[in-house]
Short mmCIF file of C-alpha atoms in Angstrom, two decimals:
data_model
loop_
_atom_site.label_atom_id
_atom_site.label_comp_id
_atom_site.label_asym_id
_atom_site.label_seq_id
_atom_site.Cartn_x
_atom_site.Cartn_y
_atom_site.Cartn_z
CA MET A 1 106.52 -40.10 90.61
CA THR A 2 105.02 -40.55 87.14
CA THR A 3 107.04 -41.68 84.16
CA SER A 4 106.80 -38.30 82.46
CA ARG A 5 108.99 -36.90 85.26
CA GLN A 6 111.68 -39.56 85.04
CA GLU A 7 114.83 -39.55 82.99
CA PRO A 8 115.90 -42.79 81.29
CA LEU A 9 117.85 -45.14 83.54
CA TRP A 10 121.24 -44.46 81.97
CA ALA A 11 120.80 -40.70 82.41
CA ARG A 12 119.75 -41.14 86.01
CA LEU A 13 122.76 -43.33 86.78
CA LEU A 14 125.12 -40.93 85.03
CA LEU A 15 123.79 -37.97 87.01
CA ILE A 16 123.93 -39.82 90.33
CA VAL A 17 127.48 -41.03 89.70
CA SER A 18 128.61 -37.53 88.70
CA ALA A 19 127.05 -35.93 91.76
CA VAL A 20 128.56 -38.54 94.07
CA ALA A 21 131.93 -38.01 92.38
CA VAL A 22 131.73 -34.22 92.84
CA LEU A 23 130.85 -34.54 96.53
CA GLY A 24 133.29 -37.36 97.14
CA LEU A 25 136.29 -35.78 95.46
CA PHE A 26 135.56 -32.27 96.53
CA LEU A 27 134.18 -32.61 100.04
CA LEU A 28 134.78 -36.09 101.44
CA LEU A 29 138.38 -36.38 100.28
CA PRO A 30 139.59 -33.24 102.10
CA LEU A 31 137.86 -34.45 105.25
CA LEU A 32 139.50 -37.86 105.08
CA THR A 33 142.85 -36.27 104.26
CA VAL A 34 142.78 -34.32 107.53
CA PHE A 35 142.53 -37.51 109.59
CA ALA A 36 144.96 -39.48 107.42
CA GLU A 37 147.63 -36.78 107.65
CA ALA A 38 147.03 -36.34 111.38
CA LEU A 39 147.75 -40.00 112.00
CA SER A 40 150.53 -40.28 109.40
CA LYS A 41 153.24 -40.38 112.08
CA GLY A 42 151.39 -42.76 114.34
CA LEU A 43 149.05 -42.47 117.28
CA GLY A 44 151.87 -41.58 119.67
CA HIS A 45 152.85 -38.52 117.70
CA TYR A 46 149.20 -37.59 117.29
CA LEU A 47 148.53 -37.64 121.04
CA ALA A 48 151.78 -35.83 121.76
CA ALA A 49 150.84 -33.09 119.28
CA LEU A 50 147.48 -32.62 120.98
CA THR A 51 148.89 -32.49 124.50
CA ASP A 52 151.71 -30.08 123.67
CA ASP A 53 151.60 -26.97 125.91
CA ASP A 54 151.00 -24.54 123.06
CA ALA A 55 148.32 -26.81 121.59
CA LEU A 56 146.54 -27.01 124.94
CA ALA A 57 146.79 -23.23 125.32
CA SER A 58 145.23 -22.77 121.89
CA ILE A 59 142.38 -25.16 122.75
CA ARG A 60 141.73 -23.25 125.97
CA LEU A 61 141.73 -19.89 124.17
CA THR A 62 139.38 -21.14 121.46
CA GLY A 63 137.00 -22.43 124.14
CA LEU A 64 137.17 -19.17 126.06
CA VAL A 65 136.50 -17.04 122.97
CA ALA A 66 133.47 -19.14 121.99
CA LEU A 67 132.24 -19.08 125.58
CA ILE A 68 132.13 -15.27 125.49
CA ALA A 69 131.16 -14.63 121.87
CA VAL A 70 128.30 -17.12 121.56
CA PRO A 71 126.29 -15.98 124.63
CA LEU A 72 126.72 -12.32 123.61
CA ASN A 73 125.28 -13.01 120.17
CA LEU A 74 122.62 -15.26 121.70
CA VAL A 75 121.29 -12.43 123.87
CA PHE A 76 121.46 -10.07 120.92
CA GLY A 77 119.67 -12.57 118.69
CA LEU A 78 116.83 -12.90 121.19
CA ALA A 79 116.44 -9.13 121.60
CA ALA A 80 116.61 -8.46 117.86
CA SER A 81 114.16 -11.19 116.89
CA TRP A 82 111.73 -10.12 119.63
CA CYS A 83 111.48 -6.51 118.45
CA ILE A 84 111.56 -7.41 114.75
CA ALA A 85 109.13 -10.35 114.78
CA LYS A 86 106.60 -9.18 117.34
CA PHE A 87 106.28 -5.50 116.40
CA GLU A 88 105.85 -3.29 113.36
CA PHE A 89 108.06 -0.25 112.95
CA ARG A 90 109.62 1.83 110.22
CA GLY A 91 113.03 0.84 108.92
CA LYS A 92 112.56 -2.79 109.89
CA SER A 93 113.82 -4.25 106.61
CA LEU A 94 116.86 -1.95 106.75
CA LEU A 95 117.56 -3.22 110.26
CA ILE A 96 117.36 -6.84 109.06
CA SER A 97 119.81 -6.07 106.24
CA LEU A 98 122.21 -4.39 108.65
CA ILE A 99 122.15 -7.42 110.95
CA ASP A 100 123.22 -9.60 108.00
CA LEU A 101 126.02 -7.19 107.06
CA PRO A 102 128.93 -9.04 108.74
CA PHE A 103 128.30 -12.03 106.45
CA SER A 104 129.27 -10.01 103.40
CA VAL A 105 132.43 -8.53 104.89
CA SER A 106 135.70 -10.35 104.18
CA PRO A 107 137.06 -11.96 107.39
CA VAL A 108 140.31 -10.05 106.99
CA ILE A 109 138.45 -6.75 106.87
CA SER A 110 136.47 -7.78 109.96
CA GLY A 111 139.76 -7.97 111.81
CA LEU A 112 141.18 -4.83 110.22
CA ILE A 113 138.36 -2.58 111.45
CA PHE A 114 139.20 -3.44 115.05
CA VAL A 115 142.89 -2.82 114.46
CA LEU A 116 141.97 0.61 113.08
CA LEU A 117 139.92 1.30 116.21
CA PHE A 118 142.03 -0.19 118.97
CA GLY A 119 145.51 -0.73 117.47
CA LEU A 120 148.45 1.47 118.46
CA GLN A 121 147.93 3.67 115.41
CA GLY A 122 144.14 3.44 115.77
CA TRP A 123 141.55 5.99 116.90
CA LEU A 124 141.53 4.81 120.51
CA GLY A 125 145.05 3.35 120.49
CA PRO A 126 146.91 6.11 122.33
CA TRP A 127 144.25 6.36 125.04
CA LEU A 128 144.29 2.58 125.56
CA ALA A 129 148.10 2.59 125.72
CA ASP A 130 148.04 5.34 128.38
CA HIS A 131 145.70 3.25 130.49
CA ASP A 132 147.67 0.06 129.87
CA ILE A 133 144.74 -1.73 128.23
CA ARG A 134 145.58 -4.22 125.49
CA ILE A 135 142.88 -5.16 123.00
CA ILE A 136 144.74 -5.82 119.77
CA PHE A 137 147.28 -8.68 119.94
CA ALA A 138 145.41 -9.91 123.02
CA ALA A 139 142.32 -11.94 123.91
CA PRO A 140 139.82 -9.01 123.90
CA GLY A 141 140.58 -8.27 120.24
CA ILE A 142 140.11 -11.93 119.32
CA VAL A 143 136.76 -11.95 121.12
CA LEU A 144 135.64 -8.72 119.39
CA ALA A 145 136.55 -9.98 115.93
CA THR A 146 134.79 -13.28 116.63
CA VAL A 147 131.65 -11.51 117.89
CA PHE A 148 131.60 -9.46 114.68
CA ILE A 149 132.04 -12.50 112.44
CA THR A 150 129.34 -14.57 114.20
CA PHE A 151 127.03 -11.61 114.80
CA PRO A 152 124.06 -12.61 112.52
CA PHE A 153 123.88 -16.38 113.19
CA VAL A 154 121.34 -16.57 116.04
CA ALA A 155 119.28 -13.55 114.94
CA ARG A 156 118.82 -14.76 111.37
CA GLU A 157 117.53 -18.15 112.52
CA LEU A 158 115.15 -16.69 115.10
CA ILE A 159 113.63 -13.80 113.12
CA PRO A 160 111.82 -15.89 110.45
CA LEU A 161 110.83 -18.50 113.03
CA MET A 162 109.29 -15.96 115.42
CA GLU A 163 107.58 -14.15 112.56
CA GLU A 164 106.01 -17.41 111.46
CA GLN A 165 104.63 -18.01 114.92
CA GLY A 166 102.91 -14.64 115.09
CA THR A 167 101.83 -12.90 118.25
CA GLU A 168 98.60 -14.59 119.25
CA GLU A 169 100.02 -16.79 121.98
CA GLU A 170 101.91 -13.87 123.52
CA GLU A 171 98.79 -11.70 123.38
CA ALA A 172 96.79 -14.41 125.11
CA ALA A 173 99.43 -14.54 127.81
CA VAL A 174 99.20 -10.77 128.26
CA VAL A 175 95.43 -11.00 128.64
CA LEU A 176 95.90 -13.69 131.26
CA GLY A 177 98.12 -11.29 133.17
CA ALA A 178 101.61 -12.64 132.52
CA GLY A 179 104.57 -10.30 132.77
CA ALA A 180 107.22 -9.79 130.08
CA PHE A 181 109.73 -12.33 131.40
CA ARG A 182 107.07 -14.92 132.08
CA ILE A 183 105.75 -14.58 128.51
CA PHE A 184 109.21 -14.93 127.12
CA TRP A 185 110.16 -17.85 129.32
CA ARG A 186 106.90 -19.81 129.20
CA VAL A 187 105.46 -18.98 125.76
CA THR A 188 108.03 -17.69 123.27
CA LEU A 189 111.14 -19.62 124.27
CA PRO A 190 109.56 -23.10 124.18
CA ASN A 191 108.23 -22.29 120.70
CA VAL A 192 111.60 -21.36 119.27
CA LYS A 193 113.98 -23.55 121.29
CA TRP A 194 115.04 -25.79 118.40
CA GLY A 195 115.63 -22.87 116.07
CA LEU A 196 117.58 -21.19 118.83
CA LEU A 197 119.74 -24.26 119.31
CA TYR A 198 120.30 -24.40 115.55
CA GLY A 199 121.54 -20.81 115.50
CA VAL A 200 123.76 -21.36 118.54
CA LEU A 201 125.26 -24.46 116.93
CA LEU A 202 126.24 -22.65 113.74
CA CYS A 203 127.42 -19.62 115.70
CA ASN A 204 129.65 -21.81 117.87
CA ALA A 205 131.15 -23.70 114.91
CA ARG A 206 132.09 -20.45 113.23
CA ALA A 207 133.36 -18.89 116.47
CA MET A 208 135.71 -21.81 117.10
CA GLY A 209 136.85 -22.13 113.51
CA GLU A 210 137.27 -18.49 112.50
CA PHE A 211 140.67 -17.82 110.99
CA GLY A 212 141.00 -14.66 108.88
CA ALA A 213 139.53 -12.11 111.26
CA VAL A 214 141.25 -13.59 114.28
CA SER A 215 144.55 -13.86 112.44
CA VAL A 216 144.64 -10.09 111.88
CA VAL A 217 144.04 -9.12 115.52
CA SER A 218 145.89 -11.92 117.30
CA GLY A 219 149.55 -11.14 116.74
CA HIS A 220 150.26 -14.91 116.76
CA ILE A 221 151.90 -15.04 120.17
CA ARG A 222 152.47 -18.71 120.98
CA GLY A 223 150.71 -20.03 124.06
CA LEU A 224 149.01 -16.66 124.52
CA THR A 225 147.03 -15.38 121.54
CA ASN A 226 146.90 -18.38 119.24
CA THR A 227 143.50 -19.97 118.77
CA MET A 228 143.33 -23.48 117.33
CA PRO A 229 143.08 -22.41 113.68
CA LEU A 230 146.05 -20.05 114.18
CA GLN A 231 148.05 -22.82 115.84
CA VAL A 232 147.29 -24.98 112.79
CA GLU A 233 148.67 -22.24 110.53
CA ILE A 234 151.86 -21.76 112.55
CA LEU A 235 152.66 -25.47 112.71
CA TYR A 236 151.91 -25.88 109.01
CA ASN A 237 154.17 -23.00 108.04
CA GLU A 238 156.95 -24.62 110.09
CA TYR A 239 156.50 -27.78 107.97
CA ASN A 240 155.31 -29.59 111.07
CA PHE A 241 152.51 -31.11 109.03
CA ALA A 242 151.49 -34.03 111.26
CA SER A 243 151.05 -31.74 114.27
CA ALA A 244 149.18 -29.14 112.22
CA PHE A 245 146.79 -31.80 110.97
CA ALA A 246 146.44 -33.25 114.48
CA ILE A 247 144.96 -29.98 115.75
CA ALA A 248 143.06 -29.61 112.48
CA SER A 249 141.51 -33.03 113.11
CA LEU A 250 139.92 -31.72 116.32
CA LEU A 251 138.40 -28.86 114.34
CA ALA A 252 137.23 -31.33 111.68
CA LEU A 253 135.60 -33.41 114.41
CA LEU A 254 133.84 -30.29 115.61
CA ALA A 255 132.60 -29.73 112.05
CA LEU A 256 131.32 -33.32 111.85
CA VAL A 257 129.51 -33.07 115.19
CA THR A 258 128.03 -29.75 114.02
CA LEU A 259 126.84 -31.27 110.76
CA ALA A 260 125.31 -34.28 112.52
CA ALA A 261 123.51 -32.11 115.07
CA LYS A 262 122.42 -29.75 112.31
CA SER A 263 120.87 -32.58 110.28
CA LEU A 264 119.11 -33.83 113.40
CA LEU A 265 117.72 -30.37 114.14
CA GLU A 266 116.64 -29.82 110.54
CA TRP A 267 114.69 -33.03 110.72
CA ARG A 268 113.22 -31.91 114.04
CA LEU A 269 112.36 -28.44 112.70
CA GLY A 270 111.13 -29.80 109.40
CA LEU A 271 113.56 -27.50 107.65
CA ARG A 272 115.25 -28.26 104.38
CA GLY A 273 118.28 -26.66 102.83
CA ARG A 274 118.79 -23.96 105.43
CA HIS A 275 122.14 -22.43 106.23
CA MET B 1 97.67 -6.39 111.02
CA SER B 2 100.09 -3.79 112.31
CA ALA B 3 97.63 -2.30 114.78
CA ALA B 4 96.87 -5.67 116.32
CA LYS B 5 100.51 -6.68 116.28
CA SER B 6 101.86 -3.86 118.37
CA ARG B 7 101.81 -2.37 121.82
CA VAL B 8 99.93 -5.19 123.55
CA ILE B 9 103.04 -7.29 124.00
CA PRO B 10 105.63 -5.77 126.30
CA GLY B 11 109.32 -5.22 125.67
CA PHE B 12 109.48 -3.29 122.41
CA THR B 13 111.52 -0.31 123.56
CA PRO B 14 114.20 -2.18 125.54
CA THR B 15 114.76 -4.88 122.92
CA LEU B 16 114.91 -2.41 120.02
CA GLY B 17 117.17 -0.14 122.05
CA TYR B 18 119.54 -2.97 122.88
CA THR B 19 119.51 -4.22 119.28
CA LEU B 20 120.43 -0.80 117.90
CA LEU B 21 123.09 -0.20 120.56
CA TYR B 22 124.77 -3.58 120.09
CA LEU B 23 124.56 -3.33 116.30
CA SER B 24 126.17 0.12 116.39
CA VAL B 25 128.98 -0.82 118.75
CA ILE B 26 129.92 -4.14 117.15
CA VAL B 27 129.21 -3.55 113.47
CA LEU B 28 128.38 -0.01 112.36
CA LEU B 29 130.95 2.06 114.27
CA PRO B 30 133.91 -0.20 113.42
CA LEU B 31 132.91 -0.20 109.73
CA ALA B 32 132.49 3.58 109.84
CA ALA B 33 135.99 3.85 111.33
CA LEU B 34 137.39 2.17 108.24
CA PHE B 35 135.68 4.57 105.84
CA LEU B 36 136.65 7.57 107.99
CA LYS B 37 140.25 6.45 107.88
CA ALA B 38 140.06 6.03 104.09
CA ALA B 39 138.39 9.44 103.72
CA GLY B 40 141.21 11.05 105.70
CA MET B 41 143.82 9.82 103.26
CA GLY B 42 143.32 12.30 100.48
CA TRP B 43 142.31 11.29 96.97
CA GLY B 44 145.80 10.99 95.50
CA ASP B 45 147.16 8.81 98.29
CA PHE B 46 144.04 6.67 98.20
CA VAL B 47 144.28 6.00 94.47
CA THR B 48 148.00 5.19 94.71
CA ALA B 49 147.39 2.74 97.55
CA ALA B 50 144.20 1.18 96.24
CA PHE B 51 145.08 0.87 92.56
CA SER B 52 148.82 0.17 92.29
CA PRO B 53 149.78 -2.58 89.79
CA ARG B 54 150.32 -5.18 92.53
CA VAL B 55 146.93 -4.39 94.08
CA LEU B 56 145.19 -4.43 90.71
CA ALA B 57 146.63 -7.88 90.03
CA ALA B 58 145.28 -9.03 93.41
CA TYR B 59 141.77 -7.69 92.65
CA LYS B 60 141.90 -9.38 89.30
CA LEU B 61 142.72 -12.71 90.92
CA SER B 62 140.17 -12.36 93.74
CA PHE B 63 137.30 -11.20 91.53
CA GLY B 64 138.24 -13.27 88.47
CA GLY B 65 138.82 -16.43 90.51
CA ALA B 66 135.57 -15.90 92.42
CA LEU B 67 133.66 -15.40 89.17
CA ALA B 68 135.07 -18.59 87.64
CA ALA B 69 134.50 -20.57 90.86
CA ALA B 70 130.90 -19.36 91.12
CA ALA B 71 130.31 -20.32 87.48
CA ILE B 72 131.65 -23.83 88.12
CA ASN B 73 129.45 -24.04 91.19
CA VAL B 74 126.33 -23.19 89.19
CA PHE B 75 126.82 -26.41 87.22
CA ALA B 76 128.15 -28.58 90.04
CA GLY B 77 125.60 -27.19 92.50
CA LEU B 78 122.67 -27.71 90.15
CA LEU B 79 123.82 -31.27 89.47
CA VAL B 80 124.07 -32.07 93.18
CA ALA B 81 120.77 -30.36 94.05
CA TRP B 82 119.00 -32.15 91.19
CA VAL B 83 120.27 -35.58 92.19
CA LEU B 84 119.49 -35.02 95.88
CA VAL B 85 115.92 -33.89 95.14
CA ARG B 86 114.93 -36.14 92.25
CA TYR B 87 116.54 -39.52 92.80
CA ASP B 88 116.74 -42.08 95.57
CA PHE B 89 119.91 -44.01 96.19
CA PRO B 90 121.72 -45.47 99.20
CA GLY B 91 123.74 -42.95 101.21
CA LYS B 92 121.72 -40.00 99.96
CA LYS B 93 120.99 -38.59 103.43
CA LEU B 94 124.70 -38.70 104.28
CA LEU B 95 125.65 -36.87 101.08
CA ASP B 96 122.97 -34.28 101.75
CA ALA B 97 124.49 -33.57 105.17
CA LEU B 98 127.98 -33.51 103.66
CA VAL B 99 127.05 -30.62 101.34
CA ASP B 100 127.32 -28.20 104.26
CA LEU B 101 130.87 -29.29 105.09
CA PRO B 102 132.48 -26.14 103.63
CA PHE B 103 130.29 -24.08 105.99
CA ALA B 104 131.20 -26.15 109.01
CA LEU B 105 134.87 -26.94 108.38
CA PRO B 106 137.16 -24.13 109.57
CA THR B 107 138.74 -22.44 106.56
CA ALA B 108 142.32 -23.04 107.70
CA VAL B 109 141.63 -26.77 107.96
CA ALA B 110 140.11 -26.82 104.48
CA GLY B 111 143.09 -24.85 103.23
CA ILE B 112 145.77 -27.24 104.45
CA ALA B 113 143.76 -30.32 103.41
CA LEU B 114 143.27 -29.00 99.87
CA THR B 115 146.95 -28.08 99.66
CA SER B 116 147.92 -31.59 100.68
CA ILE B 117 145.56 -33.14 98.10
CA TYR B 118 146.51 -30.87 95.22
CA GLY B 119 150.18 -30.42 96.12
CA PRO B 120 152.97 -31.92 93.97
CA LYS B 121 152.92 -35.13 96.06
CA GLY B 122 149.17 -35.11 96.66
CA ILE B 123 146.68 -37.79 95.74
CA ILE B 124 145.23 -35.64 92.94
CA GLY B 125 148.00 -33.08 92.54
CA GLY B 126 150.64 -35.76 91.88
CA PRO B 127 148.94 -37.40 88.87
CA LEU B 128 147.92 -33.99 87.50
CA LEU B 129 151.51 -32.80 87.76
CA SER B 130 152.72 -35.74 85.69
CA TRP B 131 150.27 -34.52 83.06
CA GLY B 132 151.93 -31.13 83.28
CA ILE B 133 149.12 -29.46 85.24
CA LYS B 134 150.28 -27.67 88.36
CA VAL B 135 147.43 -26.90 90.76
CA ALA B 136 148.83 -25.95 94.18
CA TYR B 137 150.80 -22.67 94.37
CA THR B 138 149.23 -21.36 91.14
CA PRO B 139 146.04 -19.40 90.33
CA LEU B 140 144.45 -22.77 89.58
CA GLY B 141 144.88 -23.66 93.27
CA VAL B 142 143.08 -20.43 94.19
CA LEU B 143 140.22 -21.52 91.93
CA VAL B 144 140.01 -24.96 93.60
CA ALA B 145 139.76 -23.43 97.09
CA MET B 146 137.19 -20.85 95.98
CA THR B 147 135.05 -23.55 94.34
CA PHE B 148 135.20 -25.68 97.49
CA ILE B 149 134.02 -22.81 99.68
CA GLY B 150 131.15 -21.79 97.35
CA LEU B 151 129.53 -25.14 96.49
CA PRO B 152 126.94 -25.25 99.31
CA PHE B 153 125.53 -21.82 98.41
CA VAL B 154 124.22 -22.95 95.03
CA VAL B 155 123.02 -26.35 96.27
CA ARG B 156 121.18 -24.86 99.25
CA THR B 157 119.43 -22.11 97.28
CA VAL B 158 118.38 -24.34 94.37
CA GLN B 159 117.38 -27.40 96.41
CA PRO B 160 114.21 -26.01 98.07
CA VAL B 161 112.98 -24.49 94.80
CA LEU B 162 113.40 -27.79 92.97
CA GLN B 163 111.61 -29.52 95.84
CA ASP B 164 108.59 -27.21 95.65
CA PHE B 165 108.40 -27.37 91.89
CA GLU B 166 104.93 -28.56 90.86
CA ALA B 167 104.85 -31.83 88.95
CA GLU B 168 101.87 -30.60 86.89
CA HIS B 169 104.00 -28.16 84.89
CA GLU B 170 106.32 -30.92 83.78
CA GLU B 171 103.50 -33.34 83.06
CA ALA B 172 101.66 -30.71 81.02
CA ALA B 173 104.77 -30.05 78.95
CA ALA B 174 105.37 -33.78 78.48
CA SER B 175 101.77 -34.40 77.44
CA LEU B 176 102.15 -31.65 74.83
CA GLY B 177 104.99 -33.66 73.33
CA ALA B 178 108.10 -32.11 74.92
CA ASN B 179 110.98 -34.49 75.56
CA ARG B 180 112.91 -34.53 78.86
CA TRP B 181 115.58 -32.15 77.66
CA GLN B 182 113.01 -29.67 76.38
CA VAL B 183 111.09 -29.92 79.65
CA PHE B 184 114.27 -29.19 81.58
CA CYS B 185 115.36 -26.23 79.43
CA LEU B 186 111.97 -24.64 78.84
CA VAL B 187 110.00 -25.46 81.98
CA ILE B 188 112.29 -26.28 84.91
CA LEU B 189 115.28 -24.07 84.19
CA PRO B 190 113.28 -20.81 83.94
CA ALA B 191 111.62 -21.64 87.26
CA ILE B 192 114.90 -22.21 89.10
CA LEU B 193 116.83 -19.46 87.35
CA PRO B 194 116.36 -16.83 90.09
CA ALA B 195 117.56 -19.34 92.69
CA LEU B 196 120.54 -20.28 90.54
CA LEU B 197 121.48 -16.62 90.13
CA THR B 198 121.13 -16.01 93.86
CA GLY B 199 123.35 -19.00 94.57
CA PHE B 200 125.87 -17.72 92.04
CA ALA B 201 125.94 -14.27 93.64
CA LEU B 202 126.27 -15.72 97.16
CA ALA B 203 129.09 -18.06 96.14
CA PHE B 204 130.82 -15.23 94.31
CA SER B 205 130.60 -12.82 97.22
CA ARG B 206 131.92 -15.46 99.65
CA ALA B 207 134.85 -16.35 97.38
CA VAL B 208 135.88 -12.72 96.79
CA GLY B 209 136.59 -12.16 100.47
CA GLU B 210 137.80 -15.68 101.23
CA TYR B 211 141.13 -15.91 103.02
CA GLY B 212 141.78 -19.01 105.13
CA SER B 213 141.10 -21.75 102.61
CA VAL B 214 142.95 -19.91 99.82
CA ILE B 215 146.25 -18.72 101.28
CA PHE B 216 147.76 -22.15 101.88
CA ILE B 217 147.15 -23.45 98.37
CA ALA B 218 147.77 -20.15 96.57
CA GLY B 219 151.54 -19.87 96.88
CA ASN B 220 151.01 -16.12 97.31
CA MET B 221 153.36 -14.85 94.62
CA PRO B 222 152.87 -11.05 94.33
CA GLY B 223 151.19 -10.18 91.06
CA LEU B 224 150.51 -13.81 90.23
CA SER B 225 148.78 -15.81 92.95
CA GLU B 226 148.25 -13.18 95.65
CA ILE B 227 144.60 -12.54 96.59
CA ALA B 228 143.39 -9.12 97.76
CA PRO B 229 142.59 -10.15 101.37
CA LEU B 230 146.14 -11.48 101.74
CA LEU B 231 147.53 -8.19 100.47
CA ILE B 232 145.58 -6.42 103.23
CA VAL B 233 147.21 -8.69 105.80
CA THR B 234 150.66 -8.14 104.25
CA LYS B 235 150.22 -4.35 104.39
CA LEU B 236 149.13 -4.59 108.01
CA GLU B 237 152.17 -6.65 108.91
CA GLN B 238 154.33 -3.92 107.36
CA TYR B 239 152.42 -1.35 109.47
CA ASP B 240 151.09 0.19 106.25
CA TYR B 241 147.66 0.86 107.76
CA ARG B 242 146.69 3.33 105.07
CA GLY B 243 147.47 0.87 102.29
CA ALA B 244 145.46 -1.85 104.04
CA THR B 245 142.57 0.56 104.61
CA ALA B 246 142.47 1.68 100.97
CA ILE B 247 142.29 -1.89 99.64
CA ALA B 248 139.76 -2.86 102.30
CA SER B 249 137.44 0.06 101.40
CA VAL B 250 137.45 -0.90 97.72
CA MET B 251 136.60 -4.50 98.66
CA LEU B 252 133.91 -3.42 101.13
CA VAL B 253 132.18 -1.22 98.56
CA ALA B 254 132.24 -4.16 96.14
CA SER B 255 130.75 -6.44 98.83
CA PHE B 256 127.98 -3.96 99.59
CA LEU B 257 127.11 -3.68 95.90
CA LEU B 258 126.99 -7.48 95.74
CA LEU B 259 124.72 -7.53 98.79
CA LEU B 260 122.35 -5.17 96.97
CA VAL B 261 122.36 -7.50 93.95
CA VAL B 262 121.60 -10.51 96.17
CA ASN B 263 118.79 -8.66 97.93
CA SER B 264 117.14 -7.59 94.69
CA LEU B 265 117.51 -11.12 93.30
CA GLN B 266 115.74 -12.47 96.36
CA LYS B 267 113.02 -9.84 96.04
CA TRP B 268 112.60 -10.83 92.38
CA ARG B 269 112.20 -14.46 93.47
CA ARG B 270 109.57 -13.57 96.06
CA ASP B 271 107.60 -11.35 93.67
CA ARG B 272 107.76 -13.95 90.96
CA PHE B 273 106.34 -16.70 93.11
CA ALA B 274 104.04 -14.56 95.22
CA GLY B 275 101.16 -14.97 92.80
CA VAL B 276 101.60 -18.69 92.20
#
């Protein structure tokens, strides 16, 4: 770096200190607070809060929801990126915009639309009630809202990556006589595996941490329809702060693992500043 | 290119078919259901539900707070992006990874942590309160949460542009006698302006709809510190589906307009740098 591109030392120091202060006060402090509050009543209380029946039920439900929502959006992401990146067709850019749509919808509205469809007063509500099928205030509604919220994650990572890689390798495979699945499995998938993992990682973090959308469709039934973030809310509103932060600390750990893995993958992919 | 790119590779019809089907079932039909419900309300009912004084106050807080938070993030985000790109210092990699924390940390967790920090007994809220500044349970608390959630958007849109910025432009300006401040304002800032605006719009649109990180710290006083998404939830809990739908449609239309703005900003960026 030449001298004409450098600020004087005092300016550099001032800028670095300010940036570190912004990140420290604004991002690091909340993170540390979660763990400090979680352990504020001692390790015994912390462990008891995590092994409480309702807490365990919420952990199981969160795992189950992610286990369904992430693979669904993974399959969709693969299908969407295949047809968008490997072929030309009209309306492609509209399709890409529509895939990104859930990101610009407020989480609360993402939950509301499913209540309007499947709730008791909703379009399909009476029919569902007649057939004794519960979607809203039950696990299926939570899964639906989560699928909606995490819909674009895998697709939006894979589309630019597959477009970058072009179609030559796949065409060569066709010429050599490979079938569709073989091409996908042997040629395309190995080329995009890190990007795919990146998308899955972000998708999973959001699926496990989603609050607003899930809150609207869950009904907050303890031990039944509370995911971890909802359990955090309930405990917090009961002024049971240490227990709320104990469950929150698990979610914060998930965020830290996600960030670490994300940085590793970005380094691996040679990506910078992607989200 | 298009002729060579198509029809040789198998799988177009099934993958496009599945994409359209899944997109329709999960995203398009449910969103259409909302607008159908709103359309069935009748104009008078809709206006009463969507624009009553309490609802207007909530819009004002959600949109005003988001605007202020995004403006703060333009400065804070540019500062952080600049320092991460231009300078070397110990712990830089860690800070860079930390920037994405608001994306990764579940909103409810961020919400209760911020409330604890900025509450009357909090590590920052306590001292501020003794100065007579109340943060938690006021509109100021809403602003704090919205700023937290929007910071990464500005950093992550500006950072790559700063990184790719050619040193020659700066050196040319410096050799013509410009000082550092002039170089920044006249050479660098115009080049990163589209990215800054995109980051601003993204942070704004995220903050407008934000729910989880805001509701704990907001205090949720109707007309004062009640955000629009919370009002939707409140209406739903009172089984006022029409009221919730009316507010939600207004917010959705606003989000879609914002999405258009972001898309044209990004197109502007691409066109602007396409020739370089």
